[in-house]
mmCIF file of C-alpha atoms in Angstrom:
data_model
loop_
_atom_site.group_PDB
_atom_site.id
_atom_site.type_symbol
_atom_site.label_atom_id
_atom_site.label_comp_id
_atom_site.label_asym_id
_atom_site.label_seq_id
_atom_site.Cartn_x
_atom_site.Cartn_y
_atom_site.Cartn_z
ATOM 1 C CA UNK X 1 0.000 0.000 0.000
ATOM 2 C CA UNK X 2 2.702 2.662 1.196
ATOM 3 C CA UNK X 3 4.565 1.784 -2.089
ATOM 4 C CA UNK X 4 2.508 4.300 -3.899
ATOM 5 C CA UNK X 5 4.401 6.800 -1.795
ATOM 6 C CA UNK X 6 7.786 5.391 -3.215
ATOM 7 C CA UNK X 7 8.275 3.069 -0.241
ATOM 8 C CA UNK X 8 10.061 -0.362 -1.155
ATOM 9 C CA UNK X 9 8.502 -3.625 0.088
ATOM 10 C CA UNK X 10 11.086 -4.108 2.105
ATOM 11 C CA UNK X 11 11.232 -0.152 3.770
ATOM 12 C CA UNK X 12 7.449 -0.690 4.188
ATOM 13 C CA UNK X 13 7.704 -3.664 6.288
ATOM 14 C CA UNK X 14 10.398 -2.232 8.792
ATOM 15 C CA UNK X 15 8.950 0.824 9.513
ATOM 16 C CA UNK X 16 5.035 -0.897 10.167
ATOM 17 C CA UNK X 17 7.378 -3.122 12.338
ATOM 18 C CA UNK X 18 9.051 -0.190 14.023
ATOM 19 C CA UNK X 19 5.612 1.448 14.643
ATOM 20 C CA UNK X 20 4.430 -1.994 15.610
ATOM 21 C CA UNK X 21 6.751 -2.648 18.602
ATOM 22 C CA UNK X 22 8.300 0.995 18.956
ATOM 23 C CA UNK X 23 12.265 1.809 19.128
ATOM 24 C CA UNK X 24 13.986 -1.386 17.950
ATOM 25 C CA UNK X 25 18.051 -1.839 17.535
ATOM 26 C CA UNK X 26 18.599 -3.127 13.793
ATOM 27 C CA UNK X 27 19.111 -5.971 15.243
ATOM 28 C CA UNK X 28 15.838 -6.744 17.070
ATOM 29 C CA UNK X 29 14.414 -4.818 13.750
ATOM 30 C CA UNK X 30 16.142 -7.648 11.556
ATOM 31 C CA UNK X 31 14.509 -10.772 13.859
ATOM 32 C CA UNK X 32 10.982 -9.773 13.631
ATOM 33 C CA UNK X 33 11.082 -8.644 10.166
ATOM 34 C CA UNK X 34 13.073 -12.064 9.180
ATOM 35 C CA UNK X 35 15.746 -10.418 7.438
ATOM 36 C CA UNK X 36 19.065 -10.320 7.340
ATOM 37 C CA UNK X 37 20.964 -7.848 9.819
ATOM 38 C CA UNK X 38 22.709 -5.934 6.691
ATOM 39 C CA UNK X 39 18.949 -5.643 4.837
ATOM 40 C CA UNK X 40 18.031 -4.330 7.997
ATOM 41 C CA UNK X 41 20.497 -1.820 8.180
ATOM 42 C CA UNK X 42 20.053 -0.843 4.128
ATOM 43 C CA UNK X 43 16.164 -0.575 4.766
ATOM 44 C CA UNK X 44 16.806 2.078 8.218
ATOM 45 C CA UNK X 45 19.380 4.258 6.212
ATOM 46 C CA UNK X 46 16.924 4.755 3.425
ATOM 47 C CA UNK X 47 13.672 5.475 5.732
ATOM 48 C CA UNK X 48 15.901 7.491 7.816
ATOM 49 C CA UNK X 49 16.646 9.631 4.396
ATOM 50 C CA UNK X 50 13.243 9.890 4.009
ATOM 51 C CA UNK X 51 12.424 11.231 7.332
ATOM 52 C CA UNK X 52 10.425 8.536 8.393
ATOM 53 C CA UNK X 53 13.060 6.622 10.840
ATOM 54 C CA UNK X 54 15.976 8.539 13.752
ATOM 55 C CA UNK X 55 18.245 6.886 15.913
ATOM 56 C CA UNK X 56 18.218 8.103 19.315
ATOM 57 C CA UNK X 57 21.897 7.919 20.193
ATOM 58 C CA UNK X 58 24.008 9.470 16.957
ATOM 59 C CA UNK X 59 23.979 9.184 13.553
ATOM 60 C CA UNK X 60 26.713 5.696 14.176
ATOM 61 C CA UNK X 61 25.061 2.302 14.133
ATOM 62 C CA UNK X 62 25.904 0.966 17.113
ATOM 63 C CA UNK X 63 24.712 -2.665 18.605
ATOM 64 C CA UNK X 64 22.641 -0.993 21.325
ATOM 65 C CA UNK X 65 21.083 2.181 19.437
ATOM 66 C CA UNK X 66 17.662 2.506 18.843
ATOM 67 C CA UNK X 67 15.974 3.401 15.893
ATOM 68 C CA UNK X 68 12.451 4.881 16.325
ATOM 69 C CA UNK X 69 9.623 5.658 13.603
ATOM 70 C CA UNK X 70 8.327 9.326 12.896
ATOM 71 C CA UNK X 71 4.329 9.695 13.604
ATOM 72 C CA UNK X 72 2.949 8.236 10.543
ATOM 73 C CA UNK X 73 0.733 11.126 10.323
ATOM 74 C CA UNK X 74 3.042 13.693 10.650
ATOM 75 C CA UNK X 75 5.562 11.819 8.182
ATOM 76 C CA UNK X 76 3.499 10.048 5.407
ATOM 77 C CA UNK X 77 1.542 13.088 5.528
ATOM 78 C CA UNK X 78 4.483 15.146 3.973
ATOM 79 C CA UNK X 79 5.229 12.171 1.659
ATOM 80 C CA UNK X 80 1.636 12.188 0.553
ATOM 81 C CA UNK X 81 1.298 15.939 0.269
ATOM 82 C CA UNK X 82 4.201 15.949 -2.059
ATOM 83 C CA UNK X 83 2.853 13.063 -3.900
ATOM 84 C CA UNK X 84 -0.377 14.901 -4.329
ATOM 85 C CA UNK X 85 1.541 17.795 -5.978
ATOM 86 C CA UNK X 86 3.256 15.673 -8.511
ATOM 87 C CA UNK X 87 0.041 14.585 -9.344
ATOM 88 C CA UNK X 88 -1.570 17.795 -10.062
ATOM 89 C CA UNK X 89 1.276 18.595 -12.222
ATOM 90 C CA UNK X 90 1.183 15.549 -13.925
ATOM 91 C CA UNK X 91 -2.644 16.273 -14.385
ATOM 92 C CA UNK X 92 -1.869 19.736 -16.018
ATOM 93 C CA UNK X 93 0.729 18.053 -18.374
ATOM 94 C CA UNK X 94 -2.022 15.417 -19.609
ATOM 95 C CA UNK X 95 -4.791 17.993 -20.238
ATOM 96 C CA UNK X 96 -1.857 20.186 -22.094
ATOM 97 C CA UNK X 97 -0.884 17.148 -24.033
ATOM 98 C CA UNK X 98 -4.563 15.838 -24.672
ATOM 99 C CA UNK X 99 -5.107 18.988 -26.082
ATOM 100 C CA UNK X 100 -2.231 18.645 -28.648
ATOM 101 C CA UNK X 101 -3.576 15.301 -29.522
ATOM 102 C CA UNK X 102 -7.467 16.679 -30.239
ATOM 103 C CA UNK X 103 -5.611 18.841 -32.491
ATOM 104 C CA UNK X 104 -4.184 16.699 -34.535
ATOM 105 C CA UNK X 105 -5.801 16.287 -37.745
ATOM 106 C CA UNK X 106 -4.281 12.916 -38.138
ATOM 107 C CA UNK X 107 -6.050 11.517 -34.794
ATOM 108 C CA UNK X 108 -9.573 13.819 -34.740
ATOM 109 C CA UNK X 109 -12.382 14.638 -36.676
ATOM 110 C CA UNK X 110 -13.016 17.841 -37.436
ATOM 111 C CA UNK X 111 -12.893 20.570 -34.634
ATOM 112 C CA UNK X 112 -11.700 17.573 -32.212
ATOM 113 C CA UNK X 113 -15.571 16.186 -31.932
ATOM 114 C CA UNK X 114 -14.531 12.779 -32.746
ATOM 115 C CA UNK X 115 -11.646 9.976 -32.446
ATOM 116 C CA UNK X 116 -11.385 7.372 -35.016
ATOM 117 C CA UNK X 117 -10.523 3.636 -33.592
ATOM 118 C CA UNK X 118 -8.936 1.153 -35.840
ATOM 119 C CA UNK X 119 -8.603 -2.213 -35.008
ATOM 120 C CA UNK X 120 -9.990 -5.188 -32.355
ATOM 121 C CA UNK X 121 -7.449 -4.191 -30.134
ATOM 122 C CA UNK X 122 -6.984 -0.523 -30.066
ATOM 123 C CA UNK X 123 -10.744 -0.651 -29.349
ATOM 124 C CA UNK X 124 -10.541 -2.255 -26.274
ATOM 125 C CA UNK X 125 -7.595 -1.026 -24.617
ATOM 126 C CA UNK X 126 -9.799 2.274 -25.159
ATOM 127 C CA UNK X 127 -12.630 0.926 -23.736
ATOM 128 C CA UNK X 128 -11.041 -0.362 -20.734
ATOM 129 C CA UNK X 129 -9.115 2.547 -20.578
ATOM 130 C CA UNK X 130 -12.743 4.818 -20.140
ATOM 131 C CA UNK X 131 -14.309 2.426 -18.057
ATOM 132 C CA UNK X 132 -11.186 2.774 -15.492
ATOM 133 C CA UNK X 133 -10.896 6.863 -15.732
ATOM 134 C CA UNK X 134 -14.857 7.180 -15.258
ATOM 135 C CA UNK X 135 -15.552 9.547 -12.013
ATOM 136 C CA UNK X 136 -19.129 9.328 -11.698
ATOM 137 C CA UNK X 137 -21.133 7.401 -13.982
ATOM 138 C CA UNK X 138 -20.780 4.593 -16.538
ATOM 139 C CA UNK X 139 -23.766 4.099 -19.086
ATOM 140 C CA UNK X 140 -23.623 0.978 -21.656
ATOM 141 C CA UNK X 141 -25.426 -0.875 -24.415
ATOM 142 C CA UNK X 142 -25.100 -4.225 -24.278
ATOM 143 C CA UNK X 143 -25.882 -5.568 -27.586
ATOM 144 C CA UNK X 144 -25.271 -9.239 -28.585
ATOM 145 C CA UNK X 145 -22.195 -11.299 -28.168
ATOM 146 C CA UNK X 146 -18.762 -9.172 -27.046
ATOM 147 C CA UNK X 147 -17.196 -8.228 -30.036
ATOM 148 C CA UNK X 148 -13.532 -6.773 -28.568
ATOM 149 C CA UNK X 149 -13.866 -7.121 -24.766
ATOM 150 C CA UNK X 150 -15.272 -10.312 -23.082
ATOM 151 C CA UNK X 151 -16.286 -9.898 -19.218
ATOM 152 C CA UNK X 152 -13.196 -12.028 -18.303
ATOM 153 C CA UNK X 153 -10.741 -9.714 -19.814
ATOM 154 C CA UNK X 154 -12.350 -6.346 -18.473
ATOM 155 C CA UNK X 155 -12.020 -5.234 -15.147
ATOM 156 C CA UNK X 156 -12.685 -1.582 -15.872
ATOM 157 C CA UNK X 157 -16.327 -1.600 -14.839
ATOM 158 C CA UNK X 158 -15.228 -3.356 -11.391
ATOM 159 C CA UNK X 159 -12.369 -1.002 -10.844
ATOM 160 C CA UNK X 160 -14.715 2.054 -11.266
ATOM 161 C CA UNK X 161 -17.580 0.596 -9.170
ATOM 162 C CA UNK X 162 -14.762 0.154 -6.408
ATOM 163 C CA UNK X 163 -14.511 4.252 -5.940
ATOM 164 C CA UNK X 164 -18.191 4.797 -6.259
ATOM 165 C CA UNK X 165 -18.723 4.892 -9.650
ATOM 166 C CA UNK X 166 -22.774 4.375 -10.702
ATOM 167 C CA UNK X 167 -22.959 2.019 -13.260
ATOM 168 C CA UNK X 168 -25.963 0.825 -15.310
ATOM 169 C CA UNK X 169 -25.808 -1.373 -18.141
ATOM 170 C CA UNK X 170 -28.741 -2.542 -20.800
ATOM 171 C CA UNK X 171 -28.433 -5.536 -21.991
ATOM 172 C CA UNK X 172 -30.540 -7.366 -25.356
ATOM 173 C CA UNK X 173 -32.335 -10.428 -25.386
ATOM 174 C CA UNK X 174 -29.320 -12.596 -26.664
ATOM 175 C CA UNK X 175 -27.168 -10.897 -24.536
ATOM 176 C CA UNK X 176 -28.647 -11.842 -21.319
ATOM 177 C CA UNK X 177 -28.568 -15.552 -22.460
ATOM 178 C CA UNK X 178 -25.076 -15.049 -23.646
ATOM 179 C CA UNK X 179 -23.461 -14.121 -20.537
ATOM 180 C CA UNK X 180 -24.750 -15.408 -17.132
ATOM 181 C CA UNK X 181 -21.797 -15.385 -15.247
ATOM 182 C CA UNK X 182 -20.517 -11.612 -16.324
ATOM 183 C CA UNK X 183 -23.762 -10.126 -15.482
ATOM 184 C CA UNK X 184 -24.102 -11.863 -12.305
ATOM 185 C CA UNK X 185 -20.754 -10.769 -11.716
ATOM 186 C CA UNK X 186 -21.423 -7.441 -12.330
ATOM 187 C CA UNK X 187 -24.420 -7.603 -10.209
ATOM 188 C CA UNK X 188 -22.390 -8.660 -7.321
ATOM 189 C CA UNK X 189 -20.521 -5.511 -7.581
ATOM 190 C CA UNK X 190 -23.062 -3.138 -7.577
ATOM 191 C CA UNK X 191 -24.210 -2.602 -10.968
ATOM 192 C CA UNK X 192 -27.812 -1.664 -12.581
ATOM 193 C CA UNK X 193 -28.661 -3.988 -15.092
ATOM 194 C CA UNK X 194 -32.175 -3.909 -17.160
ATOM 195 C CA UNK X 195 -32.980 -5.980 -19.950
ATOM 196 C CA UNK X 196 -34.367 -4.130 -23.329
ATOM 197 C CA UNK X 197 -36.218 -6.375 -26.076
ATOM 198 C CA UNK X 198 -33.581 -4.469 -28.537
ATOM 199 C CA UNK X 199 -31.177 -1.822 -28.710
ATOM 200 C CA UNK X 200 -29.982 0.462 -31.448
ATOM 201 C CA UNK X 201 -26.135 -0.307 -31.083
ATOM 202 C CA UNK X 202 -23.377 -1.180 -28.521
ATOM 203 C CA UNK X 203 -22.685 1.832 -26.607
ATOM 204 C CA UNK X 204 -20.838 2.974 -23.684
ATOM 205 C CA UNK X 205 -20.829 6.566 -22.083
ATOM 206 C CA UNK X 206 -18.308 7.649 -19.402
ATOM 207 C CA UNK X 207 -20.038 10.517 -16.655
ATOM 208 C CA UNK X 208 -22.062 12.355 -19.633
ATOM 209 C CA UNK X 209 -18.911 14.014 -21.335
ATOM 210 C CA UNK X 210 -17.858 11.135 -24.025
ATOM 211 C CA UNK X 211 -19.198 7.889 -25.798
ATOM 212 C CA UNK X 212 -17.885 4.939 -27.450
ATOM 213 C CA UNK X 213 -19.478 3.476 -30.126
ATOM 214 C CA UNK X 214 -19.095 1.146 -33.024
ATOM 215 C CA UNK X 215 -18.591 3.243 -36.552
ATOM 216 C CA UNK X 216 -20.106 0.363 -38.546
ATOM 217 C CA UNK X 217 -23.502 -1.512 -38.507
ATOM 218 C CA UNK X 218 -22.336 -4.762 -40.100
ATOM 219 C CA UNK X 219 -22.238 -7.271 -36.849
ATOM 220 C CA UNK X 220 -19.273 -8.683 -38.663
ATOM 221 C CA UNK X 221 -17.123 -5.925 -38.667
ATOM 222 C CA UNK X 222 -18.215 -4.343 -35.432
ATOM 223 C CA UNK X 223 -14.572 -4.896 -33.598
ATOM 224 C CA UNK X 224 -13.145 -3.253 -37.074
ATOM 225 C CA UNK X 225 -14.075 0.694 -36.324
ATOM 226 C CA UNK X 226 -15.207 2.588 -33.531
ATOM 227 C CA UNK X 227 -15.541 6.012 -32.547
ATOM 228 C CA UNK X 228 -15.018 7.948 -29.775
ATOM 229 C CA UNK X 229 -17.379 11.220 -29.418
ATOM 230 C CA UNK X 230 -16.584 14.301 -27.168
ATOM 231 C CA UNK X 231 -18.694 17.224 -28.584
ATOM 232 C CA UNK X 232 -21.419 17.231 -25.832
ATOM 233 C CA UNK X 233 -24.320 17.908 -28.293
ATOM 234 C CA UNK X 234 -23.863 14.666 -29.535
ATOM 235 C CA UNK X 235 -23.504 12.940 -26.322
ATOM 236 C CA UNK X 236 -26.071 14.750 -24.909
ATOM 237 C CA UNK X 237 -27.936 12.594 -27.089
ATOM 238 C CA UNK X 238 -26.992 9.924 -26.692
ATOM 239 C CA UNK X 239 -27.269 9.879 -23.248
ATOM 240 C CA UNK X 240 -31.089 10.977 -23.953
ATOM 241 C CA UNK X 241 -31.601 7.707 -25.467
ATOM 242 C CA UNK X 242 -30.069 6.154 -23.303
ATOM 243 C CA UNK X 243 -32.408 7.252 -20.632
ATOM 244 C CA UNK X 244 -35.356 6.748 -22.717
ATOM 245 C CA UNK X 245 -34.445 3.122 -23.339
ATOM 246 C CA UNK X 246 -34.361 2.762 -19.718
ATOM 247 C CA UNK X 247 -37.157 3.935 -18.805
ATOM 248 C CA UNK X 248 -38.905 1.607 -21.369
ATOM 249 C CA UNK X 249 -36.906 -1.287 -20.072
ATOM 250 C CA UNK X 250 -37.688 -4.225 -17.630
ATOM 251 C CA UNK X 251 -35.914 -5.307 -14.258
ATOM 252 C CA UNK X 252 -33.577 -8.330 -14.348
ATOM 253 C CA UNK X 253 -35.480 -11.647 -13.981
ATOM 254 C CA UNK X 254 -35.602 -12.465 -10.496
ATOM 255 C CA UNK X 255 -33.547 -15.610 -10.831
ATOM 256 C CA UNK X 256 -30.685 -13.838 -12.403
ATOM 257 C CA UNK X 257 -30.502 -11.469 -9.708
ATOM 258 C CA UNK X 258 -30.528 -14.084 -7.058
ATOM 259 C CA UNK X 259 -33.206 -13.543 -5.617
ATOM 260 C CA UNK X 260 -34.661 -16.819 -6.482
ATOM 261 C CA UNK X 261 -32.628 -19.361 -5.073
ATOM 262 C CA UNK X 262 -35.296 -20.179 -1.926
ATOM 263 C CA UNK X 263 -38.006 -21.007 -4.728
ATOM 264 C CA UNK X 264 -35.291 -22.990 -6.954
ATOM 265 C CA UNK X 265 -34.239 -25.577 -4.388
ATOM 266 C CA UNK X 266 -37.608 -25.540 -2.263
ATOM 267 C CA UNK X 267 -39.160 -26.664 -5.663
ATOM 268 C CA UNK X 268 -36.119 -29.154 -5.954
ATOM 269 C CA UNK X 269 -36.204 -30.524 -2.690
ATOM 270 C CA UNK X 270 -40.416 -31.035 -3.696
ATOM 271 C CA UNK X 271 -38.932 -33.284 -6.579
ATOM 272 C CA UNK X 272 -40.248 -30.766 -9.465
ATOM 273 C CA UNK X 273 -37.860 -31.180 -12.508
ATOM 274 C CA UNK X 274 -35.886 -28.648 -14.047
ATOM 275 C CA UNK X 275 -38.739 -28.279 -16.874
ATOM 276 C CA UNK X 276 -41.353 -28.235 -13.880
ATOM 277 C CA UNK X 277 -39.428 -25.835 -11.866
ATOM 278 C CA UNK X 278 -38.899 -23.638 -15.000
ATOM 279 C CA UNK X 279 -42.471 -23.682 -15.620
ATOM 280 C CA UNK X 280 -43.257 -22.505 -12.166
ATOM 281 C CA UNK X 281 -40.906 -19.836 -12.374
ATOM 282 C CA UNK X 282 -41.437 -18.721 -15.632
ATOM 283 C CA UNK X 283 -38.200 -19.202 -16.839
ATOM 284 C CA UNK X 284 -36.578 -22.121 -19.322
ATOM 285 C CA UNK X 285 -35.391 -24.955 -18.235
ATOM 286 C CA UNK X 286 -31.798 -23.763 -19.380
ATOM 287 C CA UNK X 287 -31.957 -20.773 -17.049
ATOM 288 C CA UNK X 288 -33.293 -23.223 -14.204
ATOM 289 C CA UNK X 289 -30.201 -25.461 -14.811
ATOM 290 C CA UNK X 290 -27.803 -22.438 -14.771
ATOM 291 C CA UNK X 291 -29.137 -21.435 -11.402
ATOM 292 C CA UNK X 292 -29.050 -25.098 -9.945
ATOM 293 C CA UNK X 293 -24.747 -25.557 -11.205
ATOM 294 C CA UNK X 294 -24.481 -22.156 -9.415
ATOM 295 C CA UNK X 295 -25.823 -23.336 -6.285
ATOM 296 C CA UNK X 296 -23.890 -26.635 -6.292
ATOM 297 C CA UNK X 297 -20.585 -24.233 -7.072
ATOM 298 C CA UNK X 298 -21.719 -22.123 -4.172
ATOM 299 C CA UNK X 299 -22.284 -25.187 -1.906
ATOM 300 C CA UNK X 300 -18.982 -27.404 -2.628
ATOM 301 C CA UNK X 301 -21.420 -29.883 -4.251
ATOM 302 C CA UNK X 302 -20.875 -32.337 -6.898
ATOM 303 C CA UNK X 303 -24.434 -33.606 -6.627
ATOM 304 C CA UNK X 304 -27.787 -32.345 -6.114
ATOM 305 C CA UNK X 305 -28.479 -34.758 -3.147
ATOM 306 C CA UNK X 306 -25.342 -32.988 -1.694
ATOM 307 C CA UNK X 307 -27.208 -29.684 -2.308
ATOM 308 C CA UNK X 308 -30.081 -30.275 -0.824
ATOM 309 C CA UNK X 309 -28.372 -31.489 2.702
ATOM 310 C CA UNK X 310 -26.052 -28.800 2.499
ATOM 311 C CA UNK X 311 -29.337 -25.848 1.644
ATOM 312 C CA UNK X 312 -31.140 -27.584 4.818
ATOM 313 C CA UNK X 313 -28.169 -27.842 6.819
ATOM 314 C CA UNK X 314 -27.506 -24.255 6.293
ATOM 315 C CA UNK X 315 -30.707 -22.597 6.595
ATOM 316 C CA UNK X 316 -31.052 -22.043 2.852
ATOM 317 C CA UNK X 317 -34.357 -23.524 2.984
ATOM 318 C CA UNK X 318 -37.113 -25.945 5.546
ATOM 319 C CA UNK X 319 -37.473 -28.740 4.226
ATOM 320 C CA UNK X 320 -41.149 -29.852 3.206
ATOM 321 C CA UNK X 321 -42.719 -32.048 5.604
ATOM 322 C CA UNK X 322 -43.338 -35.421 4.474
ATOM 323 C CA UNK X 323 -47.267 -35.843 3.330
ATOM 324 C CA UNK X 324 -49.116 -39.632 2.973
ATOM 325 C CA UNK X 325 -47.935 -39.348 -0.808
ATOM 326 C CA UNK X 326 -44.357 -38.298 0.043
ATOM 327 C CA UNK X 327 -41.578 -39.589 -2.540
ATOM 328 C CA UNK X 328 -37.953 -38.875 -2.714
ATOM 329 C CA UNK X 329 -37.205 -35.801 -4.580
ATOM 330 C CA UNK X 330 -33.826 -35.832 -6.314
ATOM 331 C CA UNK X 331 -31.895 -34.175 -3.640
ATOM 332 C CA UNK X 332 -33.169 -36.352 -1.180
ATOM 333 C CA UNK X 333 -35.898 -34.411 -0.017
ATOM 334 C CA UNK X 334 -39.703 -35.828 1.172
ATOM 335 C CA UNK X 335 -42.455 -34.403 0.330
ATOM 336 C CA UNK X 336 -45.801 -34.878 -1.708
ATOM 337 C CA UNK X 337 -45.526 -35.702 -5.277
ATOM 338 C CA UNK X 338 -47.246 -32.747 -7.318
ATOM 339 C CA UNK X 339 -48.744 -33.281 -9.988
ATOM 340 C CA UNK X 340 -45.750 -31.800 -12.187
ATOM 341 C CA UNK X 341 -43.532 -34.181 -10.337
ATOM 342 C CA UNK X 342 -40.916 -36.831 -11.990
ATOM 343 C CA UNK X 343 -42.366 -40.337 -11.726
ATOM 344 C CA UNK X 344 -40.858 -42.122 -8.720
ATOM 345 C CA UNK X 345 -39.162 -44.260 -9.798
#
C-alpha cells in the first residue's frame, strides 16, 4: 500500500514493524522482520533519508542504538502531500498534451468532436481505458455477443464501481442468455442492469462528457471501427436515449438477480424437474439449470443430493414435511408428489 508513496517492500515492512513494537536496535528490527541484519540496516538508512526513521543515540550504528519511527501522520503526511503535488502537475501536463492530440488532424475529426478507432485491439484497450478513468457514472449498451472485450478480460467496470462509480448497463435479449456469469458478476458488484427487447447499437458513455461506439452496422465488422465522441451535443444525445431506453426497459429476472434461489431448491427438494421448476418460475429450463450448477458451485457440491443437505443444513431452505404421498425428490428431499412431479421411480 505505502509503495505508492515510493516506499520499497522491504522499507514498508520495517517501519510498520518499528511502529508496531516501537524503538527497535537493527538488530531486534532484523529478527521480527526475518531479514538479514545488513537488509536491515540498508532498509533504516533509506527510511531514515526519508524522514520517516531517527536513531536516538548518533547518527553511528551501534549494537545498542535505537531506531524509532516518525508519527505516521506527521511523516506520510508530507510524503503524501508531495505526492499529491506531482500529481496535479502531472494532471496539467495530460490535459496540455490531450489537447495537442485533439488537435491533430491525423487523430480527430473535425474541430476535435470525434476519435477514429482502428482495429480489435486498439478498441478495447480504449474501452477499458474509459471504463477505469470514469468519475461518476458509466452508461452501456449491451448488444449481442462481445465483439472486442469479453467480461473475463475487463475489469474496468469493477475497478470504477470500487470508488463509487454508478454504473448501469442494458443488456438485449441474446445478450442476457449469452453471458450469465458476467452479469451476475457485475451484479455482485453493484451494478444496474435492465434488460431491453432491442437496442440500437453497442454503446458505452463515461459521466455524460464522451461515448464509445461502433462506426459500422455490419455485426461482422463491429470490432473493425469505432468512434469515440466528445462534442457534448452529440452525447447529450446519446445519453437521452439512453435514458429513454431505460425507462422503457424491464428489471432483471428475479432468478438472475438471485433472488430466487429459496423457490429454486424448495421446488427441488419437492422433486419438481428442471422443466417443472422452470415452468413454475417462468423461466426455461436452461436458465433453471444455470441457477441449480451455481448453487452446487456455491455449496462445494458435486451432486444435487449434496445440495439439498447442504441448503437444509444451512438454513437455505425448511425442508417440506413429508405428506401420505411423500416420494424422494432428487436431492433427497420428502415431500408430496405434485402433480408436475418426476415419476418415482
Amino acid at each position: 500500500m505505502l509503495g505508492r508513496l515510493g516506499m520499497s517492500p522491504e522499507d514498508e515492512e520495517l517501519y510498520r514493524t518499528l511502529v508496531a513494537h516501537g524503538p527497535l536496535t537493527a538488530a531486534d528490527a532484523a529478527r521480527l522482520c526475518g531479514t538479514g541484519r545488513e537488509r536491515t540496516e540498508r532498509a533504516l538508512v533509506s527510511l531514515r533519508a526519508s524522514g520517516l526513521v531517527s536513531a536516538r543515540t548518533g547518527l553511528g550504528d551501534s549494537a545498542g542504538e535505537l531506531w524509532e519511527p516518525a508519527p505516521p501522520a506527521l511523516a506520510l503526511g508530507a510524503l503524501l502531500a508531495i505526492h499529491q503535488d506531482e500529481l496535479r502537475s502531472l494532471a496539467g501536463e495530460i490535459t496540455e498534451l490531450d489537447g495537442t492530440y485533439r488537435e491533430s488532424s491525423g487523430h480527430r475529426g473535425e474541430g476535435g468532436a470525434i476519435e477514429i478507432l482502428h482495429g480489435r485491439d486498439t478498441i478495447a484497450h480504449r474501452f477499458i481505458q474509459m471504463q477505469q478513468g470514469a468519475r461518476s457514472e458509466l452508461l452501456c449498451f449491451s448488444k449481442g455477443l462481445p465483439v472486442a472485450v469479453t467480461g473475463q478480460d475487463n475489469p474496468g467496470d469493477g475497478i470504477a464501481m470500487a470508488r463509487g462509480v454508478r454504473a448501469r448497463l442494458l443488456v438485449s435479449k441474446d445478450a442476457l442468455e449469452a453471458m450469465p456469469d458476467t452479469l451476475h458478476e457485475g451484479i455482485s458488484h453493484g451494478m444496474e442492469i435492465r434488460v431491453a427487447d432491442e437496442l440500437p447499437t453497442k454503446l458505452l458513455v463515461v459521466d455524460r462528457r464522451m461515448a464509445l461506439l461502433p462506426l459500422l452496422a455490419d455485426p461482422a465488422r463491429l470490432h473493425d471501427r469505432a468512434v469515440i465522441v466528445h462534442a457534448s451535443g452529440i452525447v447529450a444525445a446519446l445519453v437521452g436515449l439512453f435514458e429513454q431506453t431505460w425507462a422503457r426497459s424491464r428489471p432483471m429476472p428475479a432468478e438472475w438477480r438471485g433472488e430466487d434461489d429459496t423457490a429454486v431448491l424448495g421446488l427441488l427438494l419437492g422433486g419438481l424437474t428442471d422443466e417443472a421448476i422452470a415452468q413454475r418460475l417462468g423461466a426455461s429450463a436452461r436458465t433453471v439449470q444455470r441457477r441449480i450448477k451455481r448453487l452446487m458451485d456455491r455449496a462445494g457440491a458435486t451432486t444435487r443430493f449434496q445440495l439439498g443437505w447442504y441448503a437444509r443444513d444451512m438454513g437455505w431452505v425448511t425442508a417440506p414435511e413429508p405428506g401420505p404421498a411423500a416420494v424422494p425428490g432428487p436431492a433427497g428431499g420428502m415431500g408430496p408428489r405434485p402433480a408436475d412431479a418426476a415419476p418415482a421411480p
